[in-house]
Structures are given as C-alpha cells and as structure tokens.
Amino acid sequence: MSVLIYLLKVNLILIAFYAFYWVFLRKNTFFQTNRLYLLLSVVVSFLMPLMKIRHNYTFSQKLPVTLNELPTESIKEVVYQPVFSENYEYVFNWMDIVAAIYLAGVVVFSLRFIIALVKIYFLLRNSEPIDMSETRSGREYWLLRTNKAFSSYSFFNFLILNKDDIFYNRNIITDHEEVHISQGHSWDIFFIEITHIFCWFNPLLLSYKTALTRLHEFIADSIVEGDEKVPYAEFLFAYNFRTNASPLGNDFFKDSLLKERIQMMMKTRTPLWVISKYIFVLPLVVCMGYFVVAQDVRRVKDNTLLPAEFKGGIRAFESYFAKNFRYPEGKRVEGDIYASFVVNKEGELSELSIDKGLRPDYNGKVAQLLSSMPYWSPAVRSKKSVESRVFLRITLGKSYGIIANQSNIDPSFRGVIVIDDQIISRAKRLYWEDYTSLLKSNKNLDENESTYLKLIGENQTLVDKYGEQAEFGVDLWLSKKQMLIIHNQEELNYIKGSAYSIMVEDAKVEILSPAEATKKYGEKAKDGAIIINDNY
C-alpha cells in the first residue's frame, strides 16, 4: 500500500470518528470519556488501514498446465536479468507532484511546530522560578512568574503565572492549571500537533484539537468549581482578557471558550444511561473496517473453478475405461487420443469431440464409450454447480495399461510459432507431440542454444504481423537471429537456453526491422527488435 493511499484511508476514518463525536457525544458531560474517545479514535485511525485479513485456500489438486500458459518441457527456467539503459528518460507522473506537495506541507508544518516549541522554550527561560509545588494528585511541577502580558498557562510540568495573577488570583488559577498538569493535558495537544504534521491537508485535525482543548477546560472547571458554580462563573467574567501565550499550552482564559465553559458548568449532568451511546462506536468501526480493510478480502476471494470429474476421480475413470474399452480388430496401435466434452450443471455430457486421435476405428470406439458414460460430478464455482468443458488425454496401447489425464483448459497450442522471423506454424490445434516434432525437424534450431520468448494474450500488432492465429499468442524462437528484446525500457539479457514469458494483451508492442532497429539501437539490434511496454 502506498503512503498516500494509507494517509487517505487514515483521514477518511478520522472524519467518520469525528462526525460520530459531533452528532452523538459532543453535548454530553462525560468529559473524560469523550477525551479518551477522541484520542483513541486518532490511534485507531492510523492502525486500522494497516490491518490485513488473509485467507489461505487449499485446493484438492494442482491447477492444469498447458502449452498456452507455460513453455515446453525442454525450456530451461526463466532467467530475467534486466540491463538498464544509460539513456533512460524520465516519464512524467502526477503522483510525483502530489508526493512533493505533501512532503513540502510536512516540512512547513514541522517548522511551524518547532518554532512554537522554541517560543515556549524562551518563555520558560525568561520566566522567574517561584517554587516547586505539588498538584492535588501529588505530582510535582515548576511554578514560574512572567512579566509578559500573557494569560497564565501550563505546559507539561510548568505553570506560568503573570505578575497580576500572582497577587490577586493565584489560588483559583493554580488549582485550575494543576488539573491540566496532573492529568497530562499537554500530552494530548502534543499528540494532536504531531498528527497534524502528517495529516496537514485535513482541516478536521484543527477541530480535533479544539474539541480536546474544550474538554480540558470542562474537566478542570468541573473539578475546581465544586459546589460554587456561580462564584466561579462570575470570576471568569471578571477576569481580564489577555493574549494567549502559546498554541501548545493550556491557557487559563480563552475568550472563545468562555460561553461554553459557563454553559457546561451550569448544565445538568448527563444521565448515566446515556453512556450507552458509546456502544454504537462498535458498528461504526465494523463498517469502516469493511470499506478500508475488507477490500483486501474481496480481492483475494476464491473464485477458482473446481473442475468437473468422473465420480470417484481420474483413477476411477481409468478403471471404468479399461473395463469397458474393447480394442478394434487388427494390429494394435499405441498413442494418445485427445477428447473434449461439455458437462452441464446436472453432470450430463454433451458436445463430445475427438480433437486428435489415432485410427478412425480407435477414435470411434473411444467416442462410443465416452458418450455412454454415467453422469459426472459437475464443476463448482463459488459453491454453485456450473457448466464446463472437460479435456481428456487418453493413452492407449502402452505396456503399463490405459492412462488418462484431465484438464479444464484446452491443452493444445493454438497460437503462432516463429523461428528466426520465419513462421513455421499457424495450426489451430497443436498438441505437445506435434509441437516438439516441429522444433526437432527445424535444422536451424538448437533448443539448448536458443532464446525462447512466449508472448501471451491477444495483441493487435502481433495479429497484424503474424495473422489471426496470433490472437492466441506467439512463440518466438531466436536461434541464429537474436532480436533485441526490450520490456518496459529494460533490455532482456540473453543467456543460452533462456526463456521469457510476457503478457502482451494490454501492452504496446512494436516490432522493428533490422534496418530500423540498427538505426535506433545500434549494432546490438542488427537482427531486429521487439519493444514491449505495459500499459499501467
């Protein structure tokens, strides 16, 4: 997952959590619970996109391998060693600009945060220590005095009083600020500021900070006021307005919060049963998890076709075939018969075809036996029976008896075979025996010394050059003529007997003649070039 996508998910979850707070929790007097909710919602927002739900699927048999999907058995293991071009050209990408803007924002907001810390440092340094005191909880803090015209405030274990508050309002203000110190309210603001640096593009983080600041004041007021709500409210009205010292500190007086603080002090405490609203956070988390985390589950959902099969499996089919097959009269022959048929949802067989056979009498006997088979177990996809086509290879006449192999994919090769720029096959069906015979009969080809390039999928450029059968793929064998192969601007490094397999269905393919390739790439492309660029 890219960092930008991760941050986008984080901020979408933050929005959902804050919307829930604004609609259902904001007006409650459960101040500590609301504070915990806001802080945990930020933590959960960063953790939830990291969650992964993985399913491990176990299949009862191997997936079939065909000539259309993999190189022939004589091909060595694919070796891919890219050679980077010195003339690599940068490709413009909008995401690079987005990433640059994001990083610039992180730098700006980091500097803003550092400047705020430096200002506090100088405020503390220029303030005069009065004494070391303890909060109501017994936590020690430094009491300082400043001659600046700031409202008194606290920052972590420091309480800074202006010169007027020391003489006239010291007790009530220190009681209030000691609550901020003892409960670690500065850590909340510090945490939100760090979060804001990485999510600076989300204005809702300012709302998170404002909501936490309000809750800090409500908590301190509820503890200090005791049973004297009216005198405490009158004191807030009478307190002189002063400039706030720092956005990172807990100022005793903020003009914008005065009305809300008094309203909360005078408000009847929320009934205990209303705390049940917090239970509704669980459905919210589940819904967000579905859209943010469960996407991975949907992408890996098993949609594999479980092939149709003879009841009892392939070995039971061999026993059935051996028991019921009668060899035709005359000299016995041995070899493979390829047959295919459709198995519908009920298991009934139809559309039987002998795709490649031996003698007509053998082919007829096999067709007769297959058409009289009992119902099969149908193919299954997503726990539902579906119609499918079955391909069988039945080996007859061998000393070890009758052997059968089954696949749900056509085992024949239907594409074009090219050796050194010469088309040697456009056969609509080419089975393994025929494929290898073609290669062995070509005197110019040495499989162990040749480079093999398998182009998979339909591509219009290949169809235009090699004909309609190229829509099923093209097998290029490079022996005496070693074409230059470039995939996604990287040259494929030739190794004797090496093989490459590239999907070209959604790719841009360009085939250059020897003259064109030499002009563009030099002597290394004297035999021509094929350039493939994936469109993603």
Coordinates of C-alpha atoms in Angstrom, one line a residue:
M1 CA 0.0 0.0 0.0
S2 CA 1.4 3.4 -1.0
V3 CA 1.9 6.0 1.8
L4 CA -0.5 8.5 0.2
I5 CA -3.3 5.9 -0.1
Y6 CA -2.6 4.9 3.5
L7 CA -2.9 8.5 4.7
L8 CA -6.1 9.0 2.6
K9 CA -7.6 6.0 4.5
V10 CA -6.5 7.4 7.8
N11 CA -8.1 10.7 7.2
L12 CA -11.4 9.2 6.0
I13 CA -11.6 7.2 9.2
L14 CA -10.8 10.3 11.3
I15 CA -13.7 12.1 9.6
A16 CA -16.1 9.3 10.4
F17 CA -15.0 9.2 14.1
Y18 CA -15.3 12.9 14.5
A19 CA -18.7 13.0 12.8
F20 CA -19.9 10.5 15.3
Y21 CA -18.5 12.6 18.2
W22 CA -20.1 15.8 16.9
V23 CA -23.5 14.2 16.4
F24 CA -23.8 12.0 19.4
L25 CA -21.2 12.8 22.1
R26 CA -20.3 16.5 22.0
K27 CA -23.0 17.7 24.4
N28 CA -22.5 15.0 27.0
T29 CA -20.9 15.9 30.3
F30 CA -18.8 12.7 30.3
F31 CA -15.7 14.8 29.7
Q32 CA -13.1 12.2 30.5
T33 CA -14.8 9.6 28.4
N34 CA -15.1 12.0 25.4
R35 CA -11.4 12.9 25.8
L36 CA -10.5 9.2 25.7
Y37 CA -12.7 8.6 22.7
L38 CA -11.0 11.4 20.7
L39 CA -7.5 10.2 21.5
L40 CA -8.3 6.6 20.8
S41 CA -10.1 7.5 17.6
V42 CA -6.8 9.0 16.2
V43 CA -4.8 5.9 17.2
V44 CA -7.3 3.5 15.7
S45 CA -7.5 5.6 12.5
F46 CA -3.7 5.1 12.0
L47 CA -3.8 1.4 12.9
M48 CA -6.9 0.3 11.0
P49 CA -5.6 0.7 7.4
L50 CA -2.6 -1.5 8.4
M51 CA -4.8 -4.4 9.3
K52 CA -4.7 -7.3 6.8
I53 CA -7.2 -10.2 6.6
R54 CA -5.7 -13.1 4.7
H55 CA -7.4 -16.3 3.7
N56 CA -5.5 -19.4 2.9
Y57 CA -7.1 -21.7 0.3
T58 CA -6.3 -25.3 -0.1
F59 CA -7.1 -27.0 -3.5
S60 CA -7.7 -30.7 -3.9
Q61 CA -5.5 -30.9 -7.0
K62 CA -2.9 -29.0 -8.9
L63 CA -4.1 -26.5 -11.4
P64 CA -3.6 -27.7 -15.0
V65 CA -0.6 -26.7 -17.0
T66 CA -1.0 -26.2 -20.8
L67 CA 1.2 -25.2 -23.7
N68 CA -0.7 -22.0 -23.9
E69 CA 0.4 -21.0 -20.4
L70 CA 4.0 -22.3 -19.9
P71 CA 7.0 -23.1 -22.1
T72 CA 7.6 -26.6 -23.2
E73 CA 9.4 -29.1 -21.0
S74 CA 12.7 -28.6 -22.8
I75 CA 12.8 -24.9 -21.9
K76 CA 15.0 -24.0 -19.0
E77 CA 14.0 -22.0 -16.0
V78 CA 13.2 -18.4 -16.9
V79 CA 16.1 -16.1 -16.2
Y80 CA 15.4 -12.3 -16.2
Q81 CA 18.4 -10.1 -15.8
P82 CA 17.5 -6.5 -16.9
V83 CA 20.1 -4.3 -18.3
F84 CA 19.5 -0.6 -17.5
S85 CA 19.9 1.9 -20.4
E86 CA 22.1 4.9 -19.8
N87 CA 19.7 6.9 -21.9
Y88 CA 16.7 6.3 -19.6
E89 CA 14.1 9.1 -20.0
Y90 CA 12.0 10.3 -17.1
V91 CA 8.3 9.7 -17.5
F92 CA 6.1 12.4 -16.0
N93 CA 3.8 11.2 -13.2
W94 CA 1.2 13.3 -11.5
M95 CA 1.7 11.3 -8.3
D96 CA 5.3 12.6 -8.1
I97 CA 3.9 16.1 -7.9
V98 CA 1.3 15.1 -5.3
A99 CA 4.0 13.5 -3.2
A100 CA 6.2 16.6 -3.5
I101 CA 3.4 18.8 -2.4
Y102 CA 2.7 16.5 0.6
L103 CA 6.3 16.4 1.7
A104 CA 6.5 20.2 1.4
G105 CA 3.5 20.5 3.6
V106 CA 5.0 18.2 6.2
V107 CA 8.2 20.3 6.2
V108 CA 6.2 23.6 6.6
F109 CA 4.1 22.2 9.5
S110 CA 7.1 20.7 11.1
L111 CA 8.9 24.0 11.1
R112 CA 5.7 25.7 12.5
F113 CA 5.7 23.2 15.3
I114 CA 9.4 23.6 16.0
I115 CA 9.0 27.4 16.1
A116 CA 6.2 27.1 18.6
L117 CA 8.4 24.9 20.8
V118 CA 11.2 27.4 20.6
K119 CA 8.9 30.2 21.6
I120 CA 7.8 28.2 24.7
Y121 CA 11.4 27.5 25.5
F122 CA 12.3 31.2 25.5
L123 CA 9.1 32.0 27.5
L124 CA 10.2 29.4 30.2
R125 CA 13.8 30.6 30.1
N126 CA 12.8 34.2 30.6
S127 CA 10.4 33.4 33.4
E128 CA 11.4 33.6 37.1
P129 CA 11.1 30.4 39.2
I130 CA 9.0 30.9 42.3
D131 CA 9.0 27.4 43.9
M132 CA 8.4 23.7 43.4
S133 CA 4.9 22.7 44.1
E134 CA 2.6 19.7 44.1
T135 CA -0.8 19.2 42.4
R136 CA -3.7 17.7 44.2
S137 CA -2.6 14.3 42.9
G138 CA 0.8 14.8 44.4
R139 CA 2.6 15.4 41.0
E140 CA 5.4 17.9 41.3
Y141 CA 5.6 20.9 38.9
W142 CA 7.6 24.1 38.5
L143 CA 5.8 27.4 39.3
L144 CA 7.1 30.3 37.3
R145 CA 6.4 34.0 37.0
T146 CA 6.4 36.1 33.8
N147 CA 6.3 39.8 33.3
K148 CA 4.7 39.3 29.9
A149 CA 1.1 40.4 29.4
F150 CA 0.0 36.8 28.7
S151 CA -2.8 34.8 30.3
S152 CA -1.5 32.4 32.9
Y153 CA -1.0 28.9 31.4
S154 CA 0.5 25.5 31.9
F155 CA 2.8 23.4 29.7
F156 CA 3.6 19.8 30.9
N157 CA 5.2 20.3 34.4
F158 CA 5.4 24.1 34.2
L159 CA 2.8 26.5 35.4
I160 CA 3.5 30.1 34.4
L161 CA 1.6 32.9 36.2
N162 CA 1.6 36.5 35.0
K163 CA 2.5 39.2 37.6
D164 CA -1.1 40.2 38.3
D165 CA -2.4 36.6 38.9
I166 CA 0.4 36.0 41.5
F167 CA -1.1 38.6 43.8
Y168 CA -4.9 38.6 43.0
N169 CA -6.0 35.2 41.6
R170 CA -3.2 32.8 42.5
N171 CA -5.2 30.1 44.3
I172 CA -8.0 29.7 41.9
I173 CA -5.8 29.8 38.8
T174 CA -3.2 27.4 40.2
D175 CA -6.0 25.0 41.2
H176 CA -7.3 25.1 37.7
E177 CA -3.9 24.7 36.0
E178 CA -2.8 22.0 38.4
V179 CA -5.6 19.8 36.9
H180 CA -4.2 20.3 33.4
I181 CA -0.7 19.3 34.7
S182 CA -1.8 16.3 36.8
Q183 CA -3.9 14.8 34.0
G184 CA -1.3 15.4 31.3
H185 CA -3.4 17.5 29.1
S186 CA -0.3 18.9 27.3
W187 CA 0.4 15.4 26.1
D188 CA -3.0 15.4 24.3
I189 CA -2.2 18.7 22.5
F190 CA 1.3 17.5 21.7
F191 CA 0.0 14.2 20.2
I192 CA -2.6 16.1 18.0
E193 CA 0.1 18.5 16.8
I194 CA 2.3 15.6 15.7
T195 CA -0.6 14.0 14.0
H196 CA -1.4 17.3 12.3
I197 CA 2.1 17.4 10.8
F198 CA 1.5 14.2 8.8
C199 CA -2.2 15.0 8.1
W200 CA -1.8 18.7 7.5
F201 CA -4.1 18.6 4.5
N202 CA -7.0 17.5 6.7
P203 CA -8.6 20.7 8.3
L204 CA -10.5 18.4 10.7
L205 CA -7.4 18.0 12.8
L206 CA -7.9 21.6 14.0
S207 CA -11.4 20.5 15.1
Y208 CA -9.9 17.6 17.0
K209 CA -7.5 20.0 18.8
T210 CA -10.3 22.5 19.5
A211 CA -12.5 19.7 20.9
L212 CA -9.8 18.4 23.1
T213 CA -9.0 21.9 24.4
R214 CA -12.7 22.4 25.3
L215 CA -12.7 19.1 27.1
H216 CA -9.6 20.0 29.1
E217 CA -11.2 23.2 30.3
F218 CA -14.5 21.5 31.1
I219 CA -12.6 18.8 33.1
A220 CA -10.6 21.4 35.0
D221 CA -13.7 23.6 35.7
S222 CA -15.7 20.7 36.9
I223 CA -13.0 19.8 39.5
V224 CA -12.2 23.3 40.7
E225 CA -15.8 24.7 40.8
G226 CA -17.0 22.2 43.3
D227 CA -20.4 23.4 44.7
E228 CA -19.6 27.0 43.9
K229 CA -20.6 27.2 40.3
V230 CA -22.0 30.8 40.4
P231 CA -19.0 32.4 42.1
Y232 CA -16.6 30.6 39.8
A233 CA -18.6 31.7 36.7
E234 CA -18.6 35.3 38.0
F235 CA -14.8 35.1 38.4
L236 CA -14.4 34.0 34.8
F237 CA -16.5 37.0 33.6
A238 CA -14.5 39.4 35.8
Y239 CA -11.1 38.0 34.7
N240 CA -9.2 40.4 32.5
F241 CA -8.8 39.4 28.8
R242 CA -5.2 38.7 27.9
T243 CA -3.3 37.4 24.9
N244 CA -2.7 33.6 24.8
A245 CA 0.9 32.6 25.4
S246 CA 1.2 29.6 23.0
P247 CA -1.0 27.3 21.0
L248 CA 0.7 24.3 22.7
G249 CA -0.1 25.4 26.3
N250 CA -3.2 25.2 28.4
D251 CA -4.2 28.8 28.9
F252 CA -6.4 29.6 31.9
F253 CA -8.6 32.0 30.0
K254 CA -9.7 31.8 26.3
D255 CA -12.3 34.3 25.2
S256 CA -13.8 31.9 22.6
L257 CA -14.5 29.2 25.3
L258 CA -16.0 31.5 27.9
K259 CA -19.6 31.0 26.9
E260 CA -19.2 27.2 26.5
R261 CA -17.4 26.8 29.8
I262 CA -20.1 28.6 31.7
Q263 CA -22.9 26.7 29.9
M264 CA -21.2 23.4 30.8
M265 CA -20.8 24.4 34.4
M266 CA -24.5 25.2 34.7
K267 CA -25.7 22.2 32.7
T268 CA -27.3 19.3 34.5
R269 CA -25.1 16.3 34.4
T270 CA -25.9 13.8 31.7
P271 CA -27.8 10.7 33.0
L272 CA -25.6 7.6 33.3
W273 CA -27.7 5.6 30.9
V274 CA -26.7 8.0 28.0
I275 CA -23.2 6.4 28.2
S276 CA -24.8 3.5 26.2
K277 CA -24.3 5.8 23.1
Y278 CA -20.7 4.8 23.1
I279 CA -21.7 1.2 22.3
F280 CA -22.7 2.5 18.8
V281 CA -19.0 3.1 18.1
L282 CA -18.6 -0.6 17.5
P283 CA -20.9 -0.7 14.4
L284 CA -19.0 2.4 13.2
V285 CA -15.7 0.6 13.5
V286 CA -17.1 -2.5 11.8
C287 CA -18.4 -0.5 8.9
M288 CA -15.2 1.4 8.4
G289 CA -13.3 -1.9 8.6
Y290 CA -15.4 -3.3 5.8
F291 CA -14.6 -0.5 3.5
V292 CA -11.0 0.0 4.4
V293 CA -9.7 -3.5 5.4
A294 CA -12.2 -5.9 3.8
Q295 CA -11.3 -4.7 0.4
D296 CA -8.3 -7.0 0.6
V297 CA -10.6 -9.8 1.4
R298 CA -12.7 -9.2 -1.7
R299 CA -9.6 -9.1 -3.9
V300 CA -8.4 -12.5 -2.7
K301 CA -11.8 -14.1 -2.6
D302 CA -11.6 -17.6 -4.1
N303 CA -13.4 -17.6 -7.4
T304 CA -11.5 -20.7 -8.8
L305 CA -13.3 -23.3 -10.8
L306 CA -13.3 -26.7 -9.2
P307 CA -13.3 -28.9 -12.3
A308 CA -15.9 -31.5 -13.2
E309 CA -14.8 -35.0 -12.6
F310 CA -15.8 -38.6 -13.1
K311 CA -17.4 -39.8 -9.9
G312 CA -14.5 -41.3 -7.8
G313 CA -11.8 -39.2 -9.6
I314 CA -9.4 -39.8 -12.5
R315 CA -8.2 -43.2 -11.3
A316 CA -11.9 -44.4 -11.1
F317 CA -12.3 -43.1 -14.7
E318 CA -9.2 -45.2 -15.8
S319 CA -10.7 -48.3 -14.2
Y320 CA -14.0 -47.7 -15.9
F321 CA -12.4 -47.1 -19.3
A322 CA -10.1 -50.1 -19.0
K323 CA -13.0 -52.4 -18.1
N324 CA -15.3 -51.2 -20.9
F325 CA -13.0 -50.4 -23.8
R326 CA -12.6 -53.0 -26.5
Y327 CA -9.7 -52.7 -28.9
P328 CA -10.7 -52.8 -32.6
E329 CA -9.7 -55.8 -34.7
G330 CA -6.4 -55.8 -36.4
K331 CA -2.9 -54.7 -35.3
R332 CA -2.9 -52.7 -32.2
V333 CA -1.5 -49.2 -32.2
E334 CA -0.5 -47.1 -29.3
G335 CA -0.6 -43.3 -28.7
D336 CA -2.7 -40.5 -27.3
I337 CA -6.3 -39.6 -28.1
Y338 CA -7.4 -36.1 -27.2
A339 CA -11.2 -35.8 -26.5
S340 CA -13.3 -33.0 -25.1
F341 CA -17.0 -32.7 -24.0
V342 CA -19.3 -30.4 -22.0
V343 CA -20.5 -31.3 -18.5
N344 CA -23.7 -29.3 -17.6
K345 CA -24.9 -28.3 -14.2
E346 CA -26.6 -31.7 -13.7
G347 CA -23.5 -33.7 -14.7
E348 CA -24.8 -34.7 -18.1
L349 CA -22.3 -35.0 -21.0
S350 CA -22.8 -33.4 -24.4
E351 CA -20.9 -31.9 -27.4
L352 CA -18.4 -34.8 -27.4
S353 CA -15.4 -34.2 -29.8
I354 CA -12.3 -36.3 -30.7
D355 CA -9.8 -33.4 -31.1
K356 CA -6.9 -35.6 -32.1
G357 CA -7.0 -39.3 -32.5
L358 CA -5.2 -42.4 -33.7
R359 CA -7.0 -44.5 -36.3
P360 CA -10.7 -43.9 -37.2
D361 CA -11.7 -47.2 -35.6
Y362 CA -9.9 -46.4 -32.4
N363 CA -11.4 -42.9 -32.4
G364 CA -14.9 -44.3 -32.9
K365 CA -14.6 -46.8 -30.1
V366 CA -13.4 -44.1 -27.7
A367 CA -16.2 -41.8 -28.7
Q368 CA -18.8 -44.5 -28.3
L369 CA -17.5 -45.4 -24.8
L370 CA -17.3 -41.7 -23.7
S371 CA -20.8 -40.9 -24.9
S372 CA -22.2 -43.8 -22.8
M373 CA -20.5 -42.8 -19.6
P374 CA -22.6 -42.2 -16.4
Y375 CA -23.2 -38.7 -15.2
W376 CA -20.2 -36.8 -13.9
S377 CA -19.9 -34.5 -10.9
P378 CA -20.3 -31.0 -12.3
A379 CA -17.8 -28.2 -11.9
V380 CA -18.2 -25.9 -9.0
R381 CA -17.5 -22.2 -8.7
S382 CA -18.4 -20.2 -5.5
K383 CA -20.2 -23.3 -4.2
K384 CA -22.5 -23.4 -7.2
S385 CA -22.6 -26.0 -10.0
V386 CA -21.7 -24.6 -13.3
E387 CA -21.3 -25.8 -16.9
S388 CA -17.8 -26.5 -18.1
R389 CA -15.8 -28.2 -20.8
V390 CA -13.5 -31.1 -20.0
F391 CA -10.4 -32.0 -21.9
L392 CA -9.1 -35.6 -21.7
R393 CA -5.9 -37.2 -23.0
I394 CA -6.2 -41.0 -23.1
T395 CA -3.1 -43.0 -23.7
L396 CA -3.7 -46.4 -25.3
G397 CA -1.6 -49.5 -26.1
K398 CA 1.2 -48.9 -23.6
S399 CA 2.5 -51.9 -21.7
Y400 CA 1.5 -50.3 -18.4
G401 CA -2.1 -50.1 -19.4
I402 CA -4.5 -47.2 -20.1
I403 CA -3.6 -43.8 -18.7
A404 CA -5.9 -40.7 -18.6
N405 CA -5.1 -37.1 -17.9
Q406 CA -7.8 -34.5 -17.4
S407 CA -7.8 -30.7 -17.6
N408 CA -10.4 -27.9 -17.7
I409 CA -8.2 -25.9 -20.1
D410 CA -7.5 -26.8 -23.7
P411 CA -4.1 -28.5 -23.7
S412 CA -3.4 -27.7 -27.3
F413 CA -1.3 -24.7 -28.5
R414 CA -3.4 -22.5 -30.8
G415 CA -1.0 -19.6 -31.5
V416 CA 1.8 -18.9 -33.9
I417 CA 5.3 -20.4 -33.8
V418 CA 8.1 -18.3 -35.2
I419 CA 11.7 -19.4 -35.6
D420 CA 14.2 -16.7 -36.6
D421 CA 11.4 -14.5 -38.0
Q422 CA 10.1 -17.4 -40.1
I423 CA 6.5 -18.6 -39.3
I424 CA 6.5 -22.4 -39.1
S425 CA 3.1 -23.0 -37.7
R426 CA -0.4 -21.3 -37.6
A427 CA -2.1 -24.6 -36.7
K428 CA -5.5 -24.1 -34.9
R429 CA -4.6 -27.0 -32.7
L430 CA -1.1 -28.2 -32.0
Y431 CA -0.5 -30.8 -29.3
W432 CA 2.7 -31.5 -27.4
E433 CA 3.9 -34.2 -29.7
D434 CA 3.3 -32.1 -32.8
Y435 CA 4.9 -29.0 -31.2
T436 CA 8.1 -30.9 -30.3
S437 CA 8.3 -32.6 -33.7
L438 CA 8.2 -29.2 -35.4
L439 CA 11.1 -27.9 -33.3
K440 CA 13.2 -31.0 -33.9
S441 CA 12.6 -31.0 -37.6
N442 CA 13.9 -27.5 -37.9
K443 CA 17.6 -27.8 -38.7
N444 CA 18.4 -24.2 -37.8
L445 CA 17.1 -24.5 -34.2
D446 CA 19.0 -25.8 -31.2
E447 CA 16.8 -25.6 -28.2
N448 CA 19.7 -25.5 -25.8
E449 CA 21.3 -22.6 -27.6
S450 CA 18.2 -20.7 -28.5
T451 CA 16.3 -17.9 -26.7
Y452 CA 12.6 -18.5 -26.3
L453 CA 10.1 -15.6 -25.9
K454 CA 6.5 -16.5 -25.2
L455 CA 4.0 -13.7 -25.8
I456 CA 0.7 -14.4 -24.1
G457 CA -2.6 -12.8 -24.9
E458 CA -4.2 -11.1 -27.9
N459 CA -2.3 -8.1 -29.3
Q460 CA -3.3 -6.3 -32.5
T461 CA 0.3 -5.6 -33.5
L462 CA 1.1 -9.3 -33.4
V463 CA -2.2 -10.2 -35.2
D464 CA -1.3 -7.7 -38.0
K465 CA 2.2 -9.2 -38.4
Y466 CA 1.6 -12.9 -37.9
G467 CA -2.1 -13.4 -38.8
E468 CA -5.3 -14.1 -37.0
Q469 CA -4.0 -17.2 -35.1
A470 CA -1.7 -14.7 -33.2
E471 CA -4.7 -13.7 -31.1
F472 CA -3.9 -16.9 -29.1
G473 CA -0.3 -15.9 -28.5
V474 CA 3.1 -16.1 -30.3
D475 CA 6.1 -18.3 -29.5
L476 CA 9.3 -16.7 -30.8
W477 CA 12.4 -18.9 -31.0
L478 CA 15.6 -16.9 -31.6
S479 CA 18.5 -19.0 -32.7
K480 CA 20.7 -17.6 -35.4
K481 CA 18.9 -14.2 -35.4
Q482 CA 19.0 -12.8 -31.9
M483 CA 16.5 -9.9 -31.9
L484 CA 16.9 -7.2 -29.3
I485 CA 14.1 -7.6 -26.7
I486 CA 13.1 -4.5 -24.6
H487 CA 10.4 -4.9 -21.9
N488 CA 9.4 -1.7 -20.1
Q489 CA 12.5 0.1 -21.2
E490 CA 14.8 -2.7 -19.9
E491 CA 16.8 -4.9 -22.2
L492 CA 16.5 -8.7 -21.6
N493 CA 19.9 -10.2 -21.1
Y494 CA 20.5 -13.2 -23.4
I495 CA 21.6 -16.4 -21.8
K496 CA 21.9 -19.6 -23.8
G497 CA 18.7 -21.7 -23.4
S498 CA 17.0 -18.9 -21.6
A499 CA 13.2 -18.4 -21.8
Y500 CA 10.9 -15.4 -21.2
S501 CA 7.2 -15.2 -20.8
I502 CA 5.5 -11.8 -21.2
M503 CA 1.8 -10.9 -21.1
V504 CA 1.0 -8.6 -24.0
E505 CA -2.8 -8.4 -24.0
D506 CA -2.8 -4.9 -22.6
A507 CA 0.7 -3.9 -23.7
K508 CA 2.0 -1.7 -26.5
V509 CA 4.1 -3.9 -28.9
E510 CA 6.4 -2.5 -31.5
I511 CA 8.4 -4.8 -33.9
L512 CA 11.3 -3.2 -35.8
S513 CA 13.0 -4.5 -38.9
P514 CA 16.8 -5.0 -38.7
A515 CA 17.4 -1.6 -40.5
E516 CA 15.1 0.3 -38.2
A517 CA 16.4 -1.4 -35.1
T518 CA 20.1 -0.8 -36.0
K519 CA 19.4 2.8 -36.7
K520 CA 17.7 3.3 -33.3
Y521 CA 19.7 1.0 -31.1
G522 CA 23.0 0.3 -32.9
E523 CA 24.8 -2.9 -33.8
K524 CA 23.2 -4.9 -31.0
A525 CA 19.9 -4.7 -32.8
K526 CA 21.2 -5.9 -36.2
D527 CA 18.7 -8.7 -36.3
G528 CA 15.7 -6.5 -35.4
A529 CA 14.0 -5.6 -32.2
I530 CA 10.8 -6.1 -30.3
I531 CA 9.7 -3.4 -27.8
I532 CA 7.0 -4.2 -25.2
N533 CA 5.6 -1.6 -22.8
D534 CA 2.9 -2.5 -20.3
N535 CA 0.0 0.0 -20.2
Y536 CA -0.3 0.7 -16.5

